[in-house]
mmCIF file of C-alpha atoms and ligand atoms in Angstrom:
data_model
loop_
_atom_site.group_PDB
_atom_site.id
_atom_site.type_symbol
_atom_site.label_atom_id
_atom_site.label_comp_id
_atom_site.label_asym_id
_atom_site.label_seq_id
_atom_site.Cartn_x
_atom_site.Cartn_y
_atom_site.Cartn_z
ATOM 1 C CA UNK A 226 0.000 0.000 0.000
ATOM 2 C CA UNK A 227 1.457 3.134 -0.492
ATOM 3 C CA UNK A 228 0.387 6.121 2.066
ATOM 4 C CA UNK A 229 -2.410 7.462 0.496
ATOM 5 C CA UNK A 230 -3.777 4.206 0.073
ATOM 6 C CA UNK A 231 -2.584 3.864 4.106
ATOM 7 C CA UNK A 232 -4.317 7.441 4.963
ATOM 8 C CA UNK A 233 -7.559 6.102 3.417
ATOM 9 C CA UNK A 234 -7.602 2.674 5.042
ATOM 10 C CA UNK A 235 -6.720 4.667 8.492
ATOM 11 C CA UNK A 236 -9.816 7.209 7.649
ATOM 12 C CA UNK A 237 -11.900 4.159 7.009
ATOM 13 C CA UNK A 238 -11.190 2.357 9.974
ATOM 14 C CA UNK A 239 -11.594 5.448 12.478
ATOM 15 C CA UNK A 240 -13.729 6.456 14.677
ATOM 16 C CA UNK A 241 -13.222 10.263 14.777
ATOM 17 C CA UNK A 242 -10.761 11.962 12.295
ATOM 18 C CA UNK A 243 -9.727 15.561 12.687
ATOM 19 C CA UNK A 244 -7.908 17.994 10.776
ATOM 20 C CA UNK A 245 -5.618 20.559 11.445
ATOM 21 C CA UNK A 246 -4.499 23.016 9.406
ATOM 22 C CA UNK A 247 -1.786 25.738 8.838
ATOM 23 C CA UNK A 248 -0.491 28.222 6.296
ATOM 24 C CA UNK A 249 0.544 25.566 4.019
ATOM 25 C CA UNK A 250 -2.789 24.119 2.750
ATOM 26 C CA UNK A 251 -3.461 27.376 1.315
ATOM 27 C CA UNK A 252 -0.247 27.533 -0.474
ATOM 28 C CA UNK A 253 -1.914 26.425 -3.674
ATOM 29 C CA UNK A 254 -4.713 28.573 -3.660
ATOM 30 C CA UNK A 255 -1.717 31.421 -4.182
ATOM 31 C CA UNK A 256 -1.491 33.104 -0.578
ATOM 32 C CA UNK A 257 1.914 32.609 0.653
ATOM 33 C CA UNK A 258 3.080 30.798 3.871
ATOM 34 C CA UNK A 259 4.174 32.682 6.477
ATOM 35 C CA UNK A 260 8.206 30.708 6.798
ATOM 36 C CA UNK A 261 9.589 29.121 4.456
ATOM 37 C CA UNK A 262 11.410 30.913 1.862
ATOM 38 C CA UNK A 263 8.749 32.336 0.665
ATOM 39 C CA UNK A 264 7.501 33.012 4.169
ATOM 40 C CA UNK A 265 5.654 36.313 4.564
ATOM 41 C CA UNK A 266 7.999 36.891 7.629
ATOM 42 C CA UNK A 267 11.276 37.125 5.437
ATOM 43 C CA UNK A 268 8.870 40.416 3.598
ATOM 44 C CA UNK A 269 7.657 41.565 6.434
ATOM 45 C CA UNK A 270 7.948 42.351 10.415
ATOM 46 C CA UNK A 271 5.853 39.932 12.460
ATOM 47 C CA UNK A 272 5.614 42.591 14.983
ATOM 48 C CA UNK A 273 2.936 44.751 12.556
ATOM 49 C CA UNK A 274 0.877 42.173 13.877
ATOM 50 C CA UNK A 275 1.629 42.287 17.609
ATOM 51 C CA UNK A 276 -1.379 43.813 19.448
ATOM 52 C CA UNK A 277 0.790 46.544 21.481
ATOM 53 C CA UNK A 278 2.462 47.704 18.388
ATOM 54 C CA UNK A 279 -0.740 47.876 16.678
ATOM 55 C CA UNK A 280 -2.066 49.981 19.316
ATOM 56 C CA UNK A 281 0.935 52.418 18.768
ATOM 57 C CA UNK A 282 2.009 52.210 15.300
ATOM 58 C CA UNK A 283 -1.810 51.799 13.683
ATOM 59 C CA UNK A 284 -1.466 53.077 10.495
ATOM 60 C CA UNK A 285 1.770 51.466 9.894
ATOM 61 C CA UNK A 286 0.458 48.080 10.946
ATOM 62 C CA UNK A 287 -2.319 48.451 8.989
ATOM 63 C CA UNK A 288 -0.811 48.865 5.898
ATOM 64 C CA UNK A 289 1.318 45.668 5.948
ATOM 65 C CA UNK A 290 -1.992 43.752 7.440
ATOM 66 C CA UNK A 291 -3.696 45.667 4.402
ATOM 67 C CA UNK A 292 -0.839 44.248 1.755
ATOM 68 C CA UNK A 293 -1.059 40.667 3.567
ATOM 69 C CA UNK A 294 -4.528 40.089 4.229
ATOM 70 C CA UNK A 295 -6.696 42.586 2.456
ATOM 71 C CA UNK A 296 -5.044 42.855 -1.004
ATOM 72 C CA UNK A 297 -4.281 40.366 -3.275
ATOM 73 C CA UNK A 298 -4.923 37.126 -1.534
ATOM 74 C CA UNK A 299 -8.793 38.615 -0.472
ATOM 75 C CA UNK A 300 -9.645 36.976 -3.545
ATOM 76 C CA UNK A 301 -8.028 33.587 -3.249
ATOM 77 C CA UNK A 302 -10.191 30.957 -3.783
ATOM 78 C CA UNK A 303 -10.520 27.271 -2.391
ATOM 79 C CA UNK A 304 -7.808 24.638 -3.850
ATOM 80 C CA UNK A 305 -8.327 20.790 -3.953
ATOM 81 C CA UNK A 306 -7.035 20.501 -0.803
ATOM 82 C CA UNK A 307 -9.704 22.667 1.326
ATOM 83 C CA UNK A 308 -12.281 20.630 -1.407
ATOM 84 C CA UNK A 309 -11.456 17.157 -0.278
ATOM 85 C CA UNK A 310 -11.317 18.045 3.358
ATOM 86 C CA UNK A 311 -15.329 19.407 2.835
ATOM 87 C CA UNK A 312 -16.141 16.051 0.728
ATOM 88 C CA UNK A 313 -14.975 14.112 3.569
ATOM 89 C CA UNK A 314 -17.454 16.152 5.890
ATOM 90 C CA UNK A 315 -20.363 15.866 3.969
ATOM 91 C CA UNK A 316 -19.852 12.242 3.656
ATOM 92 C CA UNK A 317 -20.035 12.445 7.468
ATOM 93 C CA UNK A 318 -15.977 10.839 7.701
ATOM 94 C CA UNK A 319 -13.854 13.789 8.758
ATOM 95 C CA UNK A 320 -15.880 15.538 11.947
ATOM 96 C CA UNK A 321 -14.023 18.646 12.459
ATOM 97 C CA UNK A 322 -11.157 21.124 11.058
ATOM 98 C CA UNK A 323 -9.167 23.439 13.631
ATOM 99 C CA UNK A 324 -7.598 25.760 11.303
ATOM 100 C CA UNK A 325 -4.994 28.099 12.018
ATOM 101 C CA UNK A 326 -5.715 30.122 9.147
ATOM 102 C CA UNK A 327 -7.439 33.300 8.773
ATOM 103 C CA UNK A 328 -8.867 33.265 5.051
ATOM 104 C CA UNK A 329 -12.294 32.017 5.423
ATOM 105 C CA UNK A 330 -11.180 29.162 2.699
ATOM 106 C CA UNK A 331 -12.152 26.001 4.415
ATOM 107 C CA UNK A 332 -15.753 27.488 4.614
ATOM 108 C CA UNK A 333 -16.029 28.873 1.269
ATOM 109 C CA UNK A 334 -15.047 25.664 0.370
ATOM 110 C CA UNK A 335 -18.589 24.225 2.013
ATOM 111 C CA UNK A 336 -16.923 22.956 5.324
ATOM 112 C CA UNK A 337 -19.506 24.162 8.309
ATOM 113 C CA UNK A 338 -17.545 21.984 11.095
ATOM 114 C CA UNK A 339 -14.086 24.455 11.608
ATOM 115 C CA UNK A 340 -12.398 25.796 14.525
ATOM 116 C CA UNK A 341 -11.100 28.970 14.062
ATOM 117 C CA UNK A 342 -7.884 28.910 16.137
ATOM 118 C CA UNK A 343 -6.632 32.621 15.331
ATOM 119 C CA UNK A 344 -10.186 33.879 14.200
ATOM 120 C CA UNK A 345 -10.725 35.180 10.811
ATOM 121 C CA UNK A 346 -10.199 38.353 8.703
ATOM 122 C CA UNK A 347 -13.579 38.901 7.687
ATOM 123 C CA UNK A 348 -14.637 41.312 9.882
ATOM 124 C CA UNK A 349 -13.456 44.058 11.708
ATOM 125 C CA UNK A 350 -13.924 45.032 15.658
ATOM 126 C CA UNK A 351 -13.965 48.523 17.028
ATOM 127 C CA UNK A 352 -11.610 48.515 19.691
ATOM 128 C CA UNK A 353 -13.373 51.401 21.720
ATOM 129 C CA UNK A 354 -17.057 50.513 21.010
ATOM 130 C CA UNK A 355 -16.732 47.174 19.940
ATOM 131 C CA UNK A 356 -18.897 47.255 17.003
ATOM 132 C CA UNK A 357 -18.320 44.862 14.351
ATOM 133 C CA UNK A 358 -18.162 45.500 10.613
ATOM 134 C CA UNK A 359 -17.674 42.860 7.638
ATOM 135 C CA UNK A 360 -14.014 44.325 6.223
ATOM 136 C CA UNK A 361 -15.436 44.341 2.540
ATOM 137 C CA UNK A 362 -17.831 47.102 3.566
ATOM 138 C CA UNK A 363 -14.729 49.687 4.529
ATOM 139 C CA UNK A 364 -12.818 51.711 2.467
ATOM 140 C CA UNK A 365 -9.751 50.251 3.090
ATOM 141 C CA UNK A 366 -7.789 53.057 1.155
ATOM 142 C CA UNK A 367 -7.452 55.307 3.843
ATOM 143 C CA UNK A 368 -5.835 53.751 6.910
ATOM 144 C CA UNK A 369 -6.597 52.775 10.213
ATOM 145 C CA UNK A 370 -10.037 52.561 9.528
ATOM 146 C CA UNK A 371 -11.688 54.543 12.102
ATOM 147 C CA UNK A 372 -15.177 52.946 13.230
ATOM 148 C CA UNK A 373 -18.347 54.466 11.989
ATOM 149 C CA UNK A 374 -19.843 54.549 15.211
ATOM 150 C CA UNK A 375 -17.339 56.585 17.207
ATOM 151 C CA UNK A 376 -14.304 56.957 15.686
ATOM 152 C CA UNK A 377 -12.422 54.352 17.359
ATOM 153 C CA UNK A 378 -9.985 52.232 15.620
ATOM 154 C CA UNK A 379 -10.707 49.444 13.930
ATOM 155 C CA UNK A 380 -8.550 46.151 14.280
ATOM 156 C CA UNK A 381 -9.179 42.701 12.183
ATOM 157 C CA UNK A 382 -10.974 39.986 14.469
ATOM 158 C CA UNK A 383 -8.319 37.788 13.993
ATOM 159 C CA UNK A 384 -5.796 36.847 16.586
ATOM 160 C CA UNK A 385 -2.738 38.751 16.824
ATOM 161 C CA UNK A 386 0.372 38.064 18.648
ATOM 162 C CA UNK A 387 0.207 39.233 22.134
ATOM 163 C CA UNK A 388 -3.484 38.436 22.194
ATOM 164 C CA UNK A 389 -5.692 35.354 23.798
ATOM 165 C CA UNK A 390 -7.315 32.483 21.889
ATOM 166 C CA UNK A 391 -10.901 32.885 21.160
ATOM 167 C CA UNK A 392 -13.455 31.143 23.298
ATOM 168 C CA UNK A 393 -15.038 28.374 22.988
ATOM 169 C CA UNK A 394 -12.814 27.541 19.887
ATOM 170 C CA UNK A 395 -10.151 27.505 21.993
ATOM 171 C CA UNK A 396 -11.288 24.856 24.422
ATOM 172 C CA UNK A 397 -13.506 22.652 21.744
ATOM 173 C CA UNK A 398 -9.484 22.900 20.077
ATOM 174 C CA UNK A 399 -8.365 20.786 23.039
ATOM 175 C CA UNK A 400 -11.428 18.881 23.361
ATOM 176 C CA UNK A 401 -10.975 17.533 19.988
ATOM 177 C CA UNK A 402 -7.680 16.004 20.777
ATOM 178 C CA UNK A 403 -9.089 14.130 23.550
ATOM 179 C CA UNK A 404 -12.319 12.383 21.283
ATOM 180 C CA UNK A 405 -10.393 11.331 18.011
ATOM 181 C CA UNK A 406 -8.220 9.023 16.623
ATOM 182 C CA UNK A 407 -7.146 10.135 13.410
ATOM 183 C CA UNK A 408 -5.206 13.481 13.329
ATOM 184 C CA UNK A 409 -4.486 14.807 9.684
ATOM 185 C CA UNK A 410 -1.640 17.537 9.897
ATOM 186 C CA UNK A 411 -1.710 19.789 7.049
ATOM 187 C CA UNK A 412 0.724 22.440 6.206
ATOM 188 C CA UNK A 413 1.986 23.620 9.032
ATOM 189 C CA UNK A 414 5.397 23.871 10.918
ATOM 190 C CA UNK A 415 4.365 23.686 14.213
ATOM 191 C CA UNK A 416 5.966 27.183 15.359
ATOM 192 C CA UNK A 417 3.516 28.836 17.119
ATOM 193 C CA UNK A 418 2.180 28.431 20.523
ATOM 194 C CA UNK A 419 -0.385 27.549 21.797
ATOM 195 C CA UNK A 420 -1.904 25.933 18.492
ATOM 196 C CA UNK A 421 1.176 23.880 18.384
ATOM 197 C CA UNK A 422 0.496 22.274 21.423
ATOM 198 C CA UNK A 423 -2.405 20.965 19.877
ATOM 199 C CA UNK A 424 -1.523 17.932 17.229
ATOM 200 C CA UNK A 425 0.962 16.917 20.527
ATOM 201 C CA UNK A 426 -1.930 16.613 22.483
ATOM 202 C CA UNK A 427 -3.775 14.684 20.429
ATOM 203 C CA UNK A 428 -0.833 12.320 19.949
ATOM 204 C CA UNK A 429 -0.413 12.202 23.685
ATOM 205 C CA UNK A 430 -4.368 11.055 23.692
ATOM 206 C CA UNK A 431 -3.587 7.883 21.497
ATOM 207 C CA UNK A 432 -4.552 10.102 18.167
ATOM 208 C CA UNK A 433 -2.363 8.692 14.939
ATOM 209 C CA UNK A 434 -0.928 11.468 13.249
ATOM 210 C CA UNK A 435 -1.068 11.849 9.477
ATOM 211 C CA UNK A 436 1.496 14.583 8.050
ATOM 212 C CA UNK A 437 0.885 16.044 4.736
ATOM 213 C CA UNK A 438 3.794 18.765 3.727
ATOM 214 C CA UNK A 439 6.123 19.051 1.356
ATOM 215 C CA UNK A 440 8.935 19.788 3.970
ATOM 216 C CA UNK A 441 9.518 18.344 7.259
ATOM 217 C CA UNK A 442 8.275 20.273 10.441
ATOM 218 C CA UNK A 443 8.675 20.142 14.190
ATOM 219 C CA UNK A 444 6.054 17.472 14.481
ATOM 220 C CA UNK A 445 7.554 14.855 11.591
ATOM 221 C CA UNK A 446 10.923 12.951 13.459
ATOM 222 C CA UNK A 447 8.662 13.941 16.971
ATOM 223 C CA UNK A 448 4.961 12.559 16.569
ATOM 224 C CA UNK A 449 4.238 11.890 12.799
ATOM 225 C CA UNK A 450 2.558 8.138 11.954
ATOM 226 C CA UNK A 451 2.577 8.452 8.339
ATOM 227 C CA UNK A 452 4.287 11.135 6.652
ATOM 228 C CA UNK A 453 3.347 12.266 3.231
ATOM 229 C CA UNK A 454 6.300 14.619 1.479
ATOM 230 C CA UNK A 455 3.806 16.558 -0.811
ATOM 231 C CA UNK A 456 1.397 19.341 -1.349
ATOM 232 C CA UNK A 457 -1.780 19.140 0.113
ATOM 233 C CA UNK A 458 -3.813 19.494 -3.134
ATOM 234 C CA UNK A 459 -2.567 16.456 -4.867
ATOM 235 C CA UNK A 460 -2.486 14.451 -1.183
ATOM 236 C CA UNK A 461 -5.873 14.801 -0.320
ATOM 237 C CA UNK A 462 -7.069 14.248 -3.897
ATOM 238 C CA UNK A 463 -5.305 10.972 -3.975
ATOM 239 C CA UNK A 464 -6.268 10.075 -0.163
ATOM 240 C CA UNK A 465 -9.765 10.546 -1.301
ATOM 241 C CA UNK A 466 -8.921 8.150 -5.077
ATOM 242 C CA UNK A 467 -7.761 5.660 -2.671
ATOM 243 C CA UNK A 468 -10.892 5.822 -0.041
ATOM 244 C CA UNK A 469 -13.016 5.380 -2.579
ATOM 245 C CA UNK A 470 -11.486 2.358 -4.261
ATOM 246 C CA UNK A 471 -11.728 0.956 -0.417
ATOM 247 C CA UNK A 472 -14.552 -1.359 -0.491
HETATM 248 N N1 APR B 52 0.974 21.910 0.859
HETATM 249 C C1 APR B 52 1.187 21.570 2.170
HETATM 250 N N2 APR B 52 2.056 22.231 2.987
HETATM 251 C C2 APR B 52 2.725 23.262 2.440
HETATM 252 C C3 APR B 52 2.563 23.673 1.092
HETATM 253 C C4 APR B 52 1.640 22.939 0.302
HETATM 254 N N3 APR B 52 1.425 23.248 -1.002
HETATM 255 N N4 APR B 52 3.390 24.738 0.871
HETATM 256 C C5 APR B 52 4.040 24.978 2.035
HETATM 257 N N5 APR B 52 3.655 24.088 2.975
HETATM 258 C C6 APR B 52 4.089 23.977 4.373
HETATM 259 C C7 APR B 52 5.471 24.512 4.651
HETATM 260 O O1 APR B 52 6.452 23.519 4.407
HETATM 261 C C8 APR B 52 5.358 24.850 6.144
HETATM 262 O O2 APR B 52 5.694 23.732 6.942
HETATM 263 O O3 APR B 52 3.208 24.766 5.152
HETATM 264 C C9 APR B 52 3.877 25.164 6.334
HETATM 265 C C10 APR B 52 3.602 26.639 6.560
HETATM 266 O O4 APR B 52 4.161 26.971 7.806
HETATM 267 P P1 APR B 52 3.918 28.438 8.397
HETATM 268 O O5 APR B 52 4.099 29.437 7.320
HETATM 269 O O6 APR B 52 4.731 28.526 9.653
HETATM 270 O O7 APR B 52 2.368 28.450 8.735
HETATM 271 P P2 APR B 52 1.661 27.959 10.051
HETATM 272 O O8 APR B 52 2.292 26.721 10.579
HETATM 273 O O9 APR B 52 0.214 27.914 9.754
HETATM 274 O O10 APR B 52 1.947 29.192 11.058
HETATM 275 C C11 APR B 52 1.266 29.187 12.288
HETATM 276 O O11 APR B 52 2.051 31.453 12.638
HETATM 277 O O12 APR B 52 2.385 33.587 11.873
HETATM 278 C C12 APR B 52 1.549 32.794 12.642
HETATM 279 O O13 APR B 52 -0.718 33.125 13.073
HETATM 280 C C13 APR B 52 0.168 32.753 12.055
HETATM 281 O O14 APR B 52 -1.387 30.905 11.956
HETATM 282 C C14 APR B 52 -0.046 31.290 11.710
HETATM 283 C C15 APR B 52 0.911 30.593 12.648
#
């Protein structure tokens, strides 16, 4: 058997299979990772997107989130990958994604069941008032955006360094790793706490761990079952060939 024909005999045989995502599985749908070397981080300063800087330097923060986030990969689009992984929902195999990732693809590619881990850029809060506002209805020319309401600023609802993980998703993260069995790791390296923690807690809870990346990460020589040295889009198409050849 060779490991996609593995990966689908391991789907078919378990009980609760989970995916987690990173950067990577959105590689192919053109919005670069954030390492690597293409890594967003070798373009630009991580700390644009720590919450204290933000505070101080808004404007400047907001235009590399702008040029990251808002720009060109707004209109990236679902890849094979984030297609497979909704297949296997609707066919009532995979039970639930915790993503990483902050590009709404994994539900505009008709998956309902997925943990947001560092929220999601589609909307933006007003850190004075609190008032929410879907991004695509700003003006996102002239930065900050300033909040309709009452001026404040407005900040992306996703999570940024120096900030705490969402609730519930946070919790139903860790919950996850204690109900299934079948962990599928997809594009990620594993370097950022505390979603990191999470695949190592599922191992820890008797979870086998599928890798699918073209590199190795921190998890492969550490906790990785089956490792699968690709890209996610072909992977998952050929997990889901070889499930379906499975009687
Ligand atoms: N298919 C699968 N994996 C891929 C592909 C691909 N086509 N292309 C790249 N990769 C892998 C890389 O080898 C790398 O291991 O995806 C991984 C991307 O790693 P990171 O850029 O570190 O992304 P991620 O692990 O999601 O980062 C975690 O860091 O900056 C923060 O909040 C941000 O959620 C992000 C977190």
């Amino acid at each position: 058997m060779n490991q996609y024909q593995t990966t689908a005999d391991l789907i078919k045989k378990a009980r609760r299979v989970t995916a987690f995502t990173g950067a990577g599985i959105s590689a192919e749908s053109g919005i670069p990772p954030f390492r690597g070397e293409n890594g967003l981080w070798n373009q630009y300063d991580p700390q644009s997107l720590e919450i204290d800087w933000f505070q101080r330097h808004p404007a400047e923060s907001w235009r590399v989130i702008h040029e990251i986030f808002y720009s060109a990969f707004a209109k990236a689009k679902p890849n094979p990958a984030h297609l497979t992984l909704a297949e296997f929902e609707r066919r009532g195999i995979l039970k639930t994604i915790i993503t990483q990732n902050i590009d709404n693809l994994h539900f505009e590619a008709g998956s309902q069941n997925v943990l947001e881990f560092h929220g999601n850029s589609r909307e933006l809060i007003c850190l004075e008032c609190g008032n929410r506002i879907l991004a695509e209805k700003m003006d996102l020319q002239k930065l900050p955006p300033l909040c309709k309401i009452c001026g404040g600023l407005l900040k992306p609802d996703f999570v940024f360094f120096g900030e705490m993980i969402p609730e519930p998703t946070q919790t139903l993260s860790f919950k996850e790793t204690e109900l299934s069995d079948l962990f599928l790791l997809i594009g990620t390296t594993g370097a950022v706490m505390p979603a990191a923690l999470i695949p190592q807690q599922a191992k820890r809870n008797g979870a086998t761990i599928v890798e699918i990346n073209p590199e190795e990460s921190s998890y492969t020589r550490a906790i990785t079952d089956v490792f699968i040295q690709n890209k996610a889009g072909e992977s998952m198409q050929e997990i889901l060939k070889a499930f379906d050849l499975l009687s």
